[in-house]
Amino acid sequence: MSADLTELYQQVILDHNKRPRNRGKLPTANRVAHGDNPTCGDQCSVYLRLEPSTSGTPARIAEISFDGSGCAISQASASLMTTQVKGKTAPEVEALYKNFHDIVTTGNAPEEISDLAAFAGVHAFPARIKCATLGWHAAIEALKAEPHETTTESHTD
Amino acid sequence: MLDVQKIRADFPILHQSVNGKPLVYLDNGATSQKPRAVINSLVHYYERDNSNVHRGLHALSMRATDAYEGARARLAKFINAADSAEIIFTRGTTESINIVARSWGHAHLKPGDVVLTTEIEHHSNLIPWQQAARVSGATLKYVPVLGADAEGGLDLAALDQLLTPKVKVFAFTHISNTLGTINPIAEFCRRARAVGAITVIDAAQSIGHAPFDVQALGADFVSFSGHKMCGPTGIGVLYGRRALLDKLAPDETGGGMVSNVTYEDARWKPAPERFEAGTPNIADAIALGVACDYLDAIGRDQIAAHDAALSRYAMEQLSTLPGIRIIGPRVGAERSGLASFSFADVHAHDIVTFADEDGVALRGGHHCNQPLMRKLGLTGTTRASFYLYNTEGEIDVLVASLHRTLKFFGTT
Ligand SMILES: Cc1ncc(COP(=O)(O)O)c(C=O)c1O
């Protein structure tokens, strides 16, 4: 196997693909968003329970899960994402996504975000960047949406 | 028997390494490679004859016009059309079907009519009919495919029920790009005629792979793409029976398709010009004619036999892989030169990425067949599709690559 391919399919990724974390619908969710990748057919739904803060600070993700189907990269990335954003606010998630996006597009990973760095190998496979970012896009969408609009599953396909 | 080594020598692109391995090109369902004769035709045209057609009186324009109209005649012969005027050059299958669905559909469909198609159509023979039905108020119905793996082909008993005099058009594919199913199109044409429906055949996957005779079929409209039959991209054909074309209004208007224009009105030229507004794709049409020469020199019956033999071999070899689910006709049943399969634990895109590392070009995804995928409970499959230059040895490379991938993901 080539170095690029071993880089792409890191142990962390294989592990999350095989044993996805936080997978399935979240009965307590008050936010849902769906992402899909029309060219590949990959799909990902993200379910959140956002907990409003009492002190006027932004709401935090109290619980999160995902559901969907797709390649190992998309499923592992969504799984890892759920473990990384739990407890965070929308601006914090967006900042983290920016780091993640830099990692998958440049291959350079800062030391402090160790697990996400597993996705650095994606940059050698530009067609797969969409796979790696699918779950993140869905999570960011879910954070943006009005709660009353997204408590039901909004996708129709 | 094809002399495959000799054929391979005609295709410059095949002689290269991908990721350090010899290229094994098994994505012919998406597009075929081009023989040197076709590539040379493009170079020759642009170096020697390039000019606009049908309007110049100078030498180059006459040469270009002769070559372009010669290509039309060549395509007519390729499908045994009665008249070259029945060959309309388009961008490809998609555009051809859209022209029929819009022009013919607009003129003939009304509420209460039925548009009949099948569950195994490519999006390009499905969405234009959804649109035509929506605009006209006609009802769209589908001939179902049989079997949990769509192994049973289209349901001919259901066809009996569905094909009533209300059906005005029956649109179907000759060969499924996802399943490898070969439809009994002669029978479909006969049965459609019996209820007075016109037939629209999607021949994208078959035209370069098997003999095709529009007169023997009694087909009304046939669509295909040059790029899947050794020709260039951006060129294809809409065949229409003369009697239908003469009554059809154009879908696009502009230069080249009119006989007399005033500020108030315009008169259309007859087919084929009526349907070729603007400067056509001259170079690619001419090269498509050369592709016809190339394929007929080899023999499409021979190519069909070669495809079938490779397909049989691939099915036998693939069915030894643990956990494989093959969709379409079963091992041993008639199928075109492709195999479409999935594994429960390894996604098609991971398979395609790993195969690419071994130099093998495959397609993974829904193959523009989303409703069918959903019916089969799949989000996609991996597809290997063959053509005249492929070998059993290449299928062995594919199977070895799949074994390695399954092992890597720990499913074996
Ligand atoms: C069965 C079938 N129909 C239609 C098409 C569309 O052809 P094109 O994209 O050349 O218009 C394809 C090609 O993918 C096909 O396989």
Coordinates of C-alpha atoms and ligand atoms in Angstrom, one line a residue:
Chain A
M1 CA 0.0 0.0 0.0
S2 CA 1.3 3.5 -0.9
A3 CA 2.3 6.0 1.7
D4 CA -0.6 8.3 0.6
L5 CA -3.1 5.6 1.1
T6 CA -1.8 4.6 4.6
E7 CA -1.9 8.3 5.5
L8 CA -5.5 8.5 4.3
Y9 CA -6.8 5.4 6.1
Q10 CA -5.2 6.0 9.5
Q11 CA -5.9 3.7 12.4
V12 CA -8.1 6.4 14.0
I13 CA -10.2 6.6 10.9
L14 CA -10.6 2.9 10.5
D15 CA -11.5 2.6 14.2
H16 CA -14.2 5.3 14.0
N17 CA -15.5 3.7 10.8
K18 CA -15.8 0.3 12.4
R19 CA -17.1 1.5 15.7
P20 CA -18.8 4.8 15.1
R21 CA -19.3 7.0 18.3
N22 CA -22.7 8.6 18.9
R23 CA -24.3 6.9 16.0
G24 CA -28.1 6.8 15.7
K25 CA -31.0 9.2 16.2
L26 CA -31.1 11.3 19.3
P27 CA -34.6 11.2 20.9
T28 CA -33.9 14.3 22.9
A29 CA -32.6 16.4 20.0
N30 CA -34.0 19.9 19.4
R31 CA -31.9 20.5 16.3
V32 CA -31.5 18.3 13.2
A33 CA -29.7 19.0 9.9
H34 CA -29.1 16.8 7.0
G35 CA -26.1 16.9 4.6
D36 CA -25.6 15.1 1.4
N37 CA -23.1 14.7 -1.2
P38 CA -25.1 14.4 -4.4
T39 CA -22.2 13.1 -6.6
C40 CA -21.3 10.3 -4.2
G41 CA -24.6 9.7 -2.6
D42 CA -23.1 10.1 0.9
Q43 CA -25.6 11.2 3.5
C44 CA -25.3 12.4 7.0
S45 CA -27.8 13.6 9.6
V46 CA -26.7 15.4 12.7
Y47 CA -28.9 15.5 15.8
L48 CA -28.2 18.0 18.6
R49 CA -29.6 18.9 22.0
L50 CA -28.6 22.5 22.5
E51 CA -28.7 23.7 26.0
P52 CA -29.5 27.4 26.4
S53 CA -27.3 29.1 28.9
T54 CA -28.7 31.0 31.8
S55 CA -26.1 33.8 31.8
G56 CA -26.6 35.1 28.3
T57 CA -23.6 33.2 26.9
P58 CA -24.2 31.2 23.7
A59 CA -25.9 27.8 24.0
R60 CA -23.8 24.7 24.2
I61 CA -24.2 21.3 22.6
A62 CA -25.3 19.1 25.4
E63 CA -25.8 16.0 23.3
I64 CA -25.0 15.0 19.7
S65 CA -25.4 12.1 17.4
F66 CA -25.2 11.4 13.7
D67 CA -26.7 8.9 11.3
G68 CA -26.1 8.2 7.7
S69 CA -24.3 6.2 5.1
G70 CA -21.1 6.8 3.1
C71 CA -17.5 5.9 2.7
A72 CA -15.1 5.2 5.6
I73 CA -13.8 8.8 5.5
S74 CA -17.2 10.4 5.7
Q75 CA -18.5 8.1 8.5
A76 CA -15.3 8.3 10.5
S77 CA -15.1 12.0 10.2
A78 CA -18.8 12.5 11.3
S79 CA -18.1 10.1 14.3
L80 CA -15.0 11.9 15.4
M81 CA -16.7 15.3 14.9
T82 CA -19.4 14.3 17.4
T83 CA -16.7 13.6 20.0
Q84 CA -15.0 16.9 19.4
V85 CA -17.9 19.3 19.4
K86 CA -19.8 18.1 22.4
G87 CA -20.0 20.8 25.0
K88 CA -19.1 23.5 22.6
T89 CA -20.9 26.6 21.4
A90 CA -21.6 27.5 17.8
P91 CA -18.7 29.9 17.5
E92 CA -16.4 27.3 19.0
V93 CA -17.6 24.6 16.6
E94 CA -17.0 27.0 13.7
A95 CA -13.5 27.7 14.8
L96 CA -12.7 24.0 15.2
Y97 CA -14.2 23.4 11.7
K98 CA -11.9 26.0 10.3
N99 CA -8.9 24.2 11.8
F100 CA -10.2 20.9 10.5
H101 CA -10.8 22.4 7.0
D102 CA -7.2 23.6 7.0
I103 CA -6.0 20.2 8.0
V104 CA -7.8 18.3 5.2
T105 CA -7.0 20.9 2.5
T106 CA -3.3 21.5 3.4
G107 CA -2.2 18.4 5.2
N108 CA -0.7 20.5 8.0
A109 CA -2.0 19.8 11.4
P110 CA -1.2 21.8 14.5
E111 CA -0.1 19.6 17.4
E112 CA -2.8 20.5 19.8
I113 CA -5.7 19.0 17.8
S114 CA -4.3 15.5 17.7
D115 CA -7.3 13.4 16.7
L116 CA -8.5 15.6 13.9
A117 CA -4.9 15.4 12.6
A118 CA -5.7 11.9 11.5
F119 CA -7.5 13.4 8.6
A120 CA -4.4 15.2 7.2
G121 CA -4.0 12.4 4.6
V122 CA -7.2 13.6 2.9
H123 CA -5.4 16.5 1.3
A124 CA -3.6 14.1 -1.1
F125 CA -7.1 13.0 -2.3
P126 CA -8.9 16.2 -3.2
A127 CA -12.0 14.3 -4.3
R128 CA -12.4 13.0 -0.8
I129 CA -12.4 16.4 1.0
K130 CA -16.1 16.6 0.5
C131 CA -16.4 13.3 2.3
A132 CA -14.4 14.4 5.3
T133 CA -16.3 17.7 5.7
L134 CA -19.9 16.3 5.2
G135 CA -20.7 15.7 8.9
W136 CA -19.2 19.1 9.9
H137 CA -21.4 20.9 7.5
A138 CA -24.4 19.2 8.8
A139 CA -23.5 20.0 12.4
I140 CA -22.9 23.7 11.5
E141 CA -26.2 23.8 9.7
A142 CA -27.9 22.3 12.8
L143 CA -26.4 25.0 15.0
K144 CA -27.7 27.7 12.6
A145 CA -31.2 26.5 12.2
E146 CA -34.2 27.8 14.1
P147 CA -35.1 25.1 16.7
H148 CA -38.8 25.0 15.8
E149 CA -37.9 24.3 12.1
T150 CA -35.4 21.5 12.7
T151 CA -37.0 19.4 15.5
T152 CA -38.4 17.2 12.8
E153 CA -36.2 15.7 10.2
S154 CA -36.1 18.2 7.4
H155 CA -34.7 16.2 4.5
T156 CA -37.0 14.6 2.0
D157 CA -34.8 12.3 0.1
Chain B
M1 CA -12.6 -13.8 -31.3
L2 CA -11.2 -10.3 -31.0
D3 CA -7.4 -9.8 -31.4
V4 CA -7.3 -7.8 -28.1
Q5 CA -3.6 -7.2 -28.2
K6 CA -3.9 -5.7 -31.6
I7 CA -6.9 -3.6 -30.5
R8 CA -5.0 -2.3 -27.5
A9 CA -2.2 -1.0 -29.7
D10 CA -4.8 1.3 -31.3
F11 CA -5.6 3.1 -28.0
P12 CA -2.7 5.3 -26.9
I13 CA -4.1 6.1 -23.5
L14 CA -4.1 2.4 -22.3
H15 CA -0.3 2.3 -22.4
Q16 CA 0.4 4.2 -19.2
S17 CA 1.0 3.6 -15.5
V18 CA -1.3 4.9 -12.8
N19 CA 0.1 5.0 -9.3
G20 CA 3.0 2.9 -10.6
K21 CA 0.8 0.1 -11.9
P22 CA -0.3 -0.5 -15.5
L23 CA -3.6 1.2 -16.1
V24 CA -6.6 -1.2 -16.0
Y25 CA -9.5 0.8 -17.4
L26 CA -12.8 -0.6 -16.3
D27 CA -15.0 2.5 -16.4
N28 CA -16.2 2.1 -19.9
G29 CA -19.8 2.5 -18.9
A30 CA -19.0 6.1 -18.0
T31 CA -16.9 6.7 -21.1
S32 CA -14.8 4.7 -23.5
Q33 CA -11.3 5.4 -24.6
K34 CA -10.5 6.6 -28.1
P35 CA -8.6 4.8 -30.8
R36 CA -5.8 6.7 -32.6
A37 CA -7.9 7.0 -35.8
V38 CA -10.5 9.0 -33.9
I39 CA -7.9 11.3 -32.3
N40 CA -6.1 11.7 -35.7
S41 CA -9.4 12.7 -37.3
L42 CA -9.8 15.6 -34.8
V43 CA -6.2 16.8 -35.4
H44 CA -6.7 16.5 -39.2
Y45 CA -9.9 18.4 -39.2
Y46 CA -8.4 21.3 -37.1
E47 CA -5.1 21.3 -39.1
R48 CA -6.6 21.0 -42.6
D49 CA -10.4 21.5 -42.9
N50 CA -11.6 23.7 -40.1
S51 CA -14.4 25.9 -41.3
N52 CA -18.1 26.6 -40.8
V53 CA -20.5 24.3 -42.6
H54 CA -23.4 25.0 -44.9
R55 CA -22.7 28.6 -45.3
G56 CA -19.4 29.1 -47.0
L57 CA -18.6 28.7 -50.7
H58 CA -14.9 28.4 -50.2
A59 CA -12.8 25.3 -50.4
L60 CA -12.5 24.7 -46.7
S61 CA -16.1 25.2 -46.0
M62 CA -17.0 22.8 -48.7
R63 CA -14.6 20.2 -47.3
A64 CA -15.9 20.7 -43.8
T65 CA -19.5 20.4 -45.0
D66 CA -18.8 17.3 -47.0
A67 CA -17.1 15.7 -44.1
Y68 CA -19.9 16.7 -41.7
E69 CA -22.6 15.4 -43.9
G70 CA -20.5 12.4 -44.7
A71 CA -20.5 11.7 -41.0
R72 CA -24.3 11.9 -40.9
A73 CA -24.5 9.4 -43.6
R74 CA -22.0 7.2 -41.8
L75 CA -24.1 7.3 -38.6
A76 CA -27.3 6.5 -40.6
K77 CA -25.6 3.4 -41.9
F78 CA -24.3 2.5 -38.5
I79 CA -27.9 2.1 -37.2
N80 CA -29.4 1.2 -40.6
A81 CA -31.5 4.4 -40.7
A82 CA -33.5 4.7 -44.0
D83 CA -32.4 8.2 -44.6
S84 CA -29.5 10.4 -43.3
A85 CA -32.0 13.2 -42.6
E86 CA -33.1 11.0 -39.7
I87 CA -29.8 11.6 -37.9
I88 CA -29.7 14.7 -35.8
F89 CA -26.4 15.6 -34.2
T90 CA -26.7 16.6 -30.5
R91 CA -24.4 16.8 -27.5
G92 CA -25.3 13.3 -26.5
T93 CA -27.9 11.0 -25.1
T94 CA -29.1 13.5 -22.5
E95 CA -29.7 16.3 -25.0
S96 CA -31.3 13.9 -27.5
I97 CA -33.9 12.6 -24.9
N98 CA -34.6 16.2 -23.8
I99 CA -35.4 17.2 -27.3
V100 CA -37.9 14.4 -27.7
A101 CA -39.5 14.9 -24.3
R102 CA -39.8 18.7 -24.9
S103 CA -40.7 18.9 -28.6
W104 CA -42.7 15.8 -29.0
G105 CA -44.0 15.9 -25.5
H106 CA -45.2 19.5 -25.9
A107 CA -47.0 18.8 -29.1
H108 CA -48.6 15.5 -28.2
L109 CA -49.1 14.9 -24.4
K110 CA -52.2 16.0 -22.6
P111 CA -53.9 15.3 -19.3
G112 CA -55.1 11.6 -19.1
D113 CA -52.3 10.4 -21.3
V114 CA -49.7 8.0 -19.9
V115 CA -45.9 8.3 -20.3
L116 CA -44.4 4.9 -19.6
T117 CA -40.8 4.3 -18.7
T118 CA -39.1 1.8 -16.5
E119 CA -37.6 1.6 -13.0
I120 CA -34.1 1.0 -14.3
E121 CA -33.6 4.2 -16.4
H122 CA -30.7 6.5 -16.1
H123 CA -31.7 9.9 -14.8
S124 CA -31.4 11.2 -18.3
N125 CA -34.3 9.0 -19.5
L126 CA -36.3 9.7 -16.4
I127 CA -36.2 13.3 -15.4
P128 CA -37.1 14.6 -18.9
W129 CA -40.2 12.5 -18.7
Q130 CA -41.0 13.6 -15.2
Q131 CA -40.9 17.2 -16.6
A132 CA -42.9 16.4 -19.7
A133 CA -45.6 14.7 -17.6
R134 CA -45.6 17.6 -15.1
V135 CA -45.9 20.3 -17.9
S136 CA -48.6 18.4 -19.9
G137 CA -50.6 16.9 -17.1
A138 CA -49.9 13.4 -18.3
T139 CA -49.3 10.5 -15.8
L140 CA -45.9 9.0 -15.5
K141 CA -45.8 5.2 -14.9
Y142 CA -42.9 2.8 -14.5
V143 CA -42.5 -0.8 -15.6
P144 CA -41.1 -2.5 -12.4
V145 CA -37.9 -4.4 -12.1
L146 CA -38.1 -7.9 -10.5
G147 CA -36.1 -9.4 -7.7
A148 CA -34.4 -8.1 -4.5
D149 CA -31.2 -7.6 -6.5
A150 CA -33.1 -6.6 -9.7
E151 CA -31.9 -9.9 -11.1
G152 CA -35.2 -10.7 -12.8
G153 CA -35.3 -8.0 -15.4
L154 CA -38.3 -5.9 -16.2
D155 CA -41.7 -7.3 -15.3
L156 CA -43.2 -8.3 -18.6
A157 CA -46.5 -9.4 -17.0
A158 CA -46.8 -5.9 -15.5
L159 CA -46.0 -4.5 -18.9
D160 CA -49.1 -6.2 -20.2
Q161 CA -51.2 -4.3 -17.7
L162 CA -49.4 -1.0 -18.1
L163 CA -49.2 -0.8 -21.9
T164 CA -52.7 0.4 -22.6
P165 CA -54.0 2.7 -25.4
K166 CA -53.6 5.6 -23.0
V167 CA -49.8 5.2 -23.3
K168 CA -48.5 7.7 -25.8
V169 CA -44.8 7.2 -25.3
F170 CA -42.8 4.2 -24.0
A171 CA -39.2 5.3 -23.1
F172 CA -36.8 2.6 -22.2
T173 CA -33.1 1.8 -22.1
H174 CA -31.6 -1.0 -24.2
I175 CA -28.9 -1.9 -21.7
S176 CA -29.0 -0.8 -18.1
N177 CA -25.8 1.1 -17.1
T178 CA -26.2 0.0 -13.5
L179 CA -27.4 -3.6 -13.7
G180 CA -26.1 -4.9 -17.1
T181 CA -29.7 -6.0 -17.9
I182 CA -30.3 -6.2 -21.7
N183 CA -33.9 -5.4 -22.4
P184 CA -35.9 -7.2 -25.1
I185 CA -36.3 -4.0 -27.1
A186 CA -37.6 -5.6 -30.3
E187 CA -40.5 -6.9 -28.2
F188 CA -41.0 -3.6 -26.5
C189 CA -41.2 -1.8 -29.8
R190 CA -43.7 -4.3 -31.2
R191 CA -45.9 -4.1 -28.1
A192 CA -45.8 -0.3 -28.0
R193 CA -46.7 -0.1 -31.7
A194 CA -49.7 -2.4 -31.0
V195 CA -51.2 0.2 -28.6
G196 CA -50.2 3.2 -30.8
A197 CA -47.4 4.5 -28.5
I198 CA -44.2 5.8 -29.8
T199 CA -40.9 4.3 -28.6
V200 CA -37.9 6.3 -27.3
I201 CA -34.9 4.1 -26.9
D202 CA -31.9 5.0 -24.7
A203 CA -29.1 3.2 -26.6
A204 CA -26.2 4.9 -24.7
Q205 CA -24.8 1.7 -23.3
S206 CA -25.5 -0.5 -26.3
I207 CA -24.8 1.4 -29.5
G208 CA -21.0 0.8 -29.5
H209 CA -21.4 -2.7 -28.1
A210 CA -23.8 -4.5 -30.3
P211 CA -25.4 -4.4 -33.7
F212 CA -28.4 -2.0 -33.8
D213 CA -31.0 -1.7 -36.6
V214 CA -33.6 1.0 -36.2
Q215 CA -35.6 -0.3 -39.2
A216 CA -35.7 -3.9 -38.0
L217 CA -36.9 -2.6 -34.6
G218 CA -39.3 -0.1 -36.0
A219 CA -38.0 2.3 -33.4
D220 CA -39.4 5.9 -33.4
F221 CA -36.6 7.7 -31.5
V222 CA -33.2 6.5 -30.5
S223 CA -30.6 8.4 -28.5
F224 CA -26.9 7.8 -28.0
S225 CA -23.6 9.4 -27.1
G226 CA -20.4 9.4 -29.1
H227 CA -18.1 9.2 -26.1
K228 CA -19.3 5.8 -25.0
M229 CA -18.6 4.3 -28.5
C230 CA -14.9 5.3 -29.0
G231 CA -15.9 8.8 -30.3
P232 CA -15.3 12.2 -28.7
T233 CA -17.3 13.8 -25.9
G234 CA -19.8 16.5 -26.8
I235 CA -21.3 14.7 -29.7
G236 CA -24.2 12.3 -29.9
V237 CA -27.2 11.4 -32.0
L238 CA -30.9 11.6 -31.9
Y239 CA -32.4 9.3 -34.5
G240 CA -36.0 10.1 -35.3
R241 CA -38.3 8.4 -37.8
R242 CA -38.7 10.8 -40.8
A243 CA -42.5 10.8 -40.6
L244 CA -42.3 12.0 -37.0
L245 CA -39.5 14.5 -37.5
D246 CA -41.2 16.2 -40.3
K247 CA -44.1 17.0 -38.0
L248 CA -42.1 18.1 -35.1
A249 CA -41.4 21.7 -34.1
P250 CA -37.8 22.6 -33.2
D251 CA -36.7 22.8 -29.6
E252 CA -34.1 25.5 -30.3
T253 CA -34.2 28.2 -32.9
G254 CA -31.5 30.4 -34.5
G255 CA -29.2 30.3 -37.4
G256 CA -28.9 27.3 -39.8
M257 CA -32.3 25.9 -39.1
V258 CA -34.5 28.3 -40.9
S259 CA -35.4 28.7 -44.6
N260 CA -37.1 32.1 -44.6
V261 CA -37.1 34.7 -41.9
T262 CA -38.9 38.0 -41.6
Y263 CA -39.2 40.3 -38.7
E264 CA -42.5 38.7 -37.9
D265 CA -41.9 35.0 -38.5
A266 CA -39.6 32.2 -39.5
R267 CA -40.0 29.0 -41.5
W268 CA -38.1 25.9 -40.5
K269 CA -35.9 23.9 -42.7
P270 CA -36.7 20.2 -42.8
A271 CA -34.9 17.7 -40.6
P272 CA -32.1 17.3 -39.7
E273 CA -31.2 21.1 -40.0
R274 CA -34.4 22.0 -38.2
F275 CA -33.1 20.5 -35.0
E276 CA -29.5 21.8 -35.3
A277 CA -29.7 25.5 -34.6
G278 CA -26.4 27.3 -34.6
T279 CA -22.9 26.1 -35.6
P280 CA -22.8 22.4 -34.9
N281 CA -20.1 20.3 -33.4
I282 CA -18.4 19.7 -36.7
A283 CA -15.1 18.2 -35.7
D284 CA -16.6 15.8 -33.2
A285 CA -19.3 14.7 -35.6
I286 CA -16.7 13.8 -38.2
A287 CA -14.6 11.9 -35.6
L288 CA -17.7 10.0 -34.5
G289 CA -18.1 8.9 -38.1
V290 CA -14.5 7.6 -37.9
A291 CA -15.4 5.8 -34.6
C292 CA -18.2 4.0 -36.6
D293 CA -15.7 2.9 -39.2
Y294 CA -13.4 1.6 -36.4
L295 CA -16.1 -0.4 -34.6
D296 CA -17.5 -1.9 -37.8
A297 CA -14.1 -2.9 -39.0
I298 CA -13.9 -5.0 -35.9
G299 CA -17.5 -6.0 -35.9
R300 CA -20.1 -5.1 -33.2
D301 CA -21.3 -8.7 -33.1
Q302 CA -17.7 -9.7 -32.1
I303 CA -17.6 -6.9 -29.5
A304 CA -20.9 -8.1 -28.0
A305 CA -19.5 -11.6 -27.7
H306 CA -16.3 -10.3 -26.2
D307 CA -18.3 -8.2 -23.6
A308 CA -20.4 -11.2 -22.8
A309 CA -17.4 -13.5 -22.2
L310 CA -15.7 -10.9 -20.0
S311 CA -18.9 -10.3 -18.1
R312 CA -19.3 -14.1 -17.5
Y313 CA -15.7 -14.4 -16.3
A314 CA -16.1 -11.4 -14.1
M315 CA -19.3 -12.7 -12.5
E316 CA -17.6 -16.1 -11.8
Q317 CA -14.6 -14.5 -10.2
L318 CA -16.4 -11.8 -8.3
S319 CA -18.9 -14.3 -6.8
T320 CA -16.0 -15.9 -4.9
L321 CA -15.5 -12.7 -2.9
P322 CA -16.8 -13.1 0.7
G323 CA -19.9 -11.0 1.4
I324 CA -20.3 -9.6 -2.1
R325 CA -23.8 -8.6 -3.3
I326 CA -24.0 -8.5 -7.1
I327 CA -27.0 -6.7 -8.6
G328 CA -28.5 -7.4 -12.0
P329 CA -28.7 -10.7 -13.8
R330 CA -27.4 -13.7 -12.0
V331 CA -24.2 -15.6 -12.8
G332 CA -24.7 -17.4 -16.1
A333 CA -27.7 -15.3 -17.2
E334 CA -27.4 -12.9 -20.1
R335 CA -25.9 -9.6 -19.2
S336 CA -24.0 -6.8 -20.8
G337 CA -20.3 -6.1 -20.2
L338 CA -20.5 -4.9 -16.7
A339 CA -20.6 -6.0 -13.1
S340 CA -22.2 -3.9 -10.3
F341 CA -21.7 -5.0 -6.7
S342 CA -21.5 -3.9 -3.1
F343 CA -20.2 -5.1 0.3
A344 CA -22.0 -4.6 3.5
D345 CA -19.0 -3.2 5.4
V346 CA -16.9 -1.5 2.8
H347 CA -18.3 1.5 0.9
A348 CA -18.0 1.8 -2.9
H349 CA -15.8 4.9 -2.6
D350 CA -13.3 3.2 -0.4
I351 CA -13.1 0.4 -2.9
V352 CA -12.7 2.7 -5.8
T353 CA -9.9 4.6 -4.0
F354 CA -8.1 1.4 -3.2
A355 CA -8.5 0.0 -6.7
D356 CA -7.1 3.3 -8.1
E357 CA -4.0 2.6 -6.1
D358 CA -3.7 -0.6 -8.1
G359 CA -4.1 1.2 -11.3
V360 CA -7.7 0.0 -11.7
A361 CA -10.3 2.6 -12.8
L362 CA -13.8 1.8 -11.4
R363 CA -16.9 3.7 -10.8
G364 CA -18.5 3.9 -7.4
G365 CA -21.9 5.6 -6.6
H366 CA -25.5 5.6 -7.7
H367 CA -24.7 5.7 -11.4
C368 CA -27.4 8.3 -12.0
N369 CA -29.9 5.7 -10.9
Q370 CA -31.0 7.0 -7.5
P371 CA -34.6 5.7 -7.4
L372 CA -33.3 2.2 -8.4
M373 CA -30.6 2.3 -5.7
R374 CA -33.3 3.3 -3.1
K375 CA -35.5 0.4 -4.2
L376 CA -32.6 -2.0 -3.8
G377 CA -31.8 -0.6 -0.4
L378 CA -28.4 0.7 -1.6
T379 CA -26.8 4.1 -1.6
G380 CA -24.4 3.0 -4.4
T381 CA -22.5 0.2 -5.9
T382 CA -19.0 -0.4 -7.4
R383 CA -19.2 -0.9 -11.1
A384 CA -16.6 -2.5 -13.4
S385 CA -17.6 -2.1 -17.1
F386 CA -15.8 -3.6 -20.0
Y387 CA -15.1 -2.9 -23.6
L388 CA -13.3 -4.3 -26.6
Y389 CA -9.8 -3.7 -25.2
N390 CA -10.3 -5.4 -21.8
T391 CA -8.9 -8.8 -20.9
E392 CA -9.5 -11.6 -18.4
G393 CA -6.1 -10.7 -17.0
E394 CA -7.4 -7.3 -16.1
I395 CA -10.4 -8.8 -14.3
D396 CA -7.9 -10.9 -12.3
V397 CA -6.1 -7.6 -11.3
L398 CA -9.5 -6.2 -10.2
V399 CA -10.4 -9.3 -8.1
A400 CA -6.9 -9.3 -6.5
S401 CA -7.3 -5.6 -5.7
L402 CA -10.8 -6.2 -4.1
H403 CA -9.3 -9.1 -2.0
R404 CA -6.6 -6.7 -0.6
T405 CA -9.2 -4.0 0.1
L406 CA -11.5 -6.4 2.0
K407 CA -8.6 -7.7 4.0
F408 CA -7.5 -4.2 4.9
F409 CA -10.9 -3.3 6.2
G410 CA -10.9 -6.5 8.1
T411 CA -13.9 -8.1 6.6
T412 CA -12.2 -11.3 5.6
Ligands
LIG1 C1 -28.0 4.3 -20.0 C2 -27.5 5.7 -20.1 N1 -28.3 6.7 -20.5 C3 -27.9 7.9 -20.7 C4 -26.7 8.3 -20.3 C5 -26.3 9.8 -20.5 O1 -25.3 9.9 -21.5 P1 -24.6 11.3 -21.6 O2 -24.1 11.7 -20.3 O3 -23.5 11.1 -22.6 O4 -25.7 12.3 -22.2 C6 -25.8 7.4 -19.9 C7 -24.4 7.7 -19.5 O5 -24.0 7.7 -18.4 C8 -26.2 6.0 -19.7 O6 -25.4 5.1 -19.3

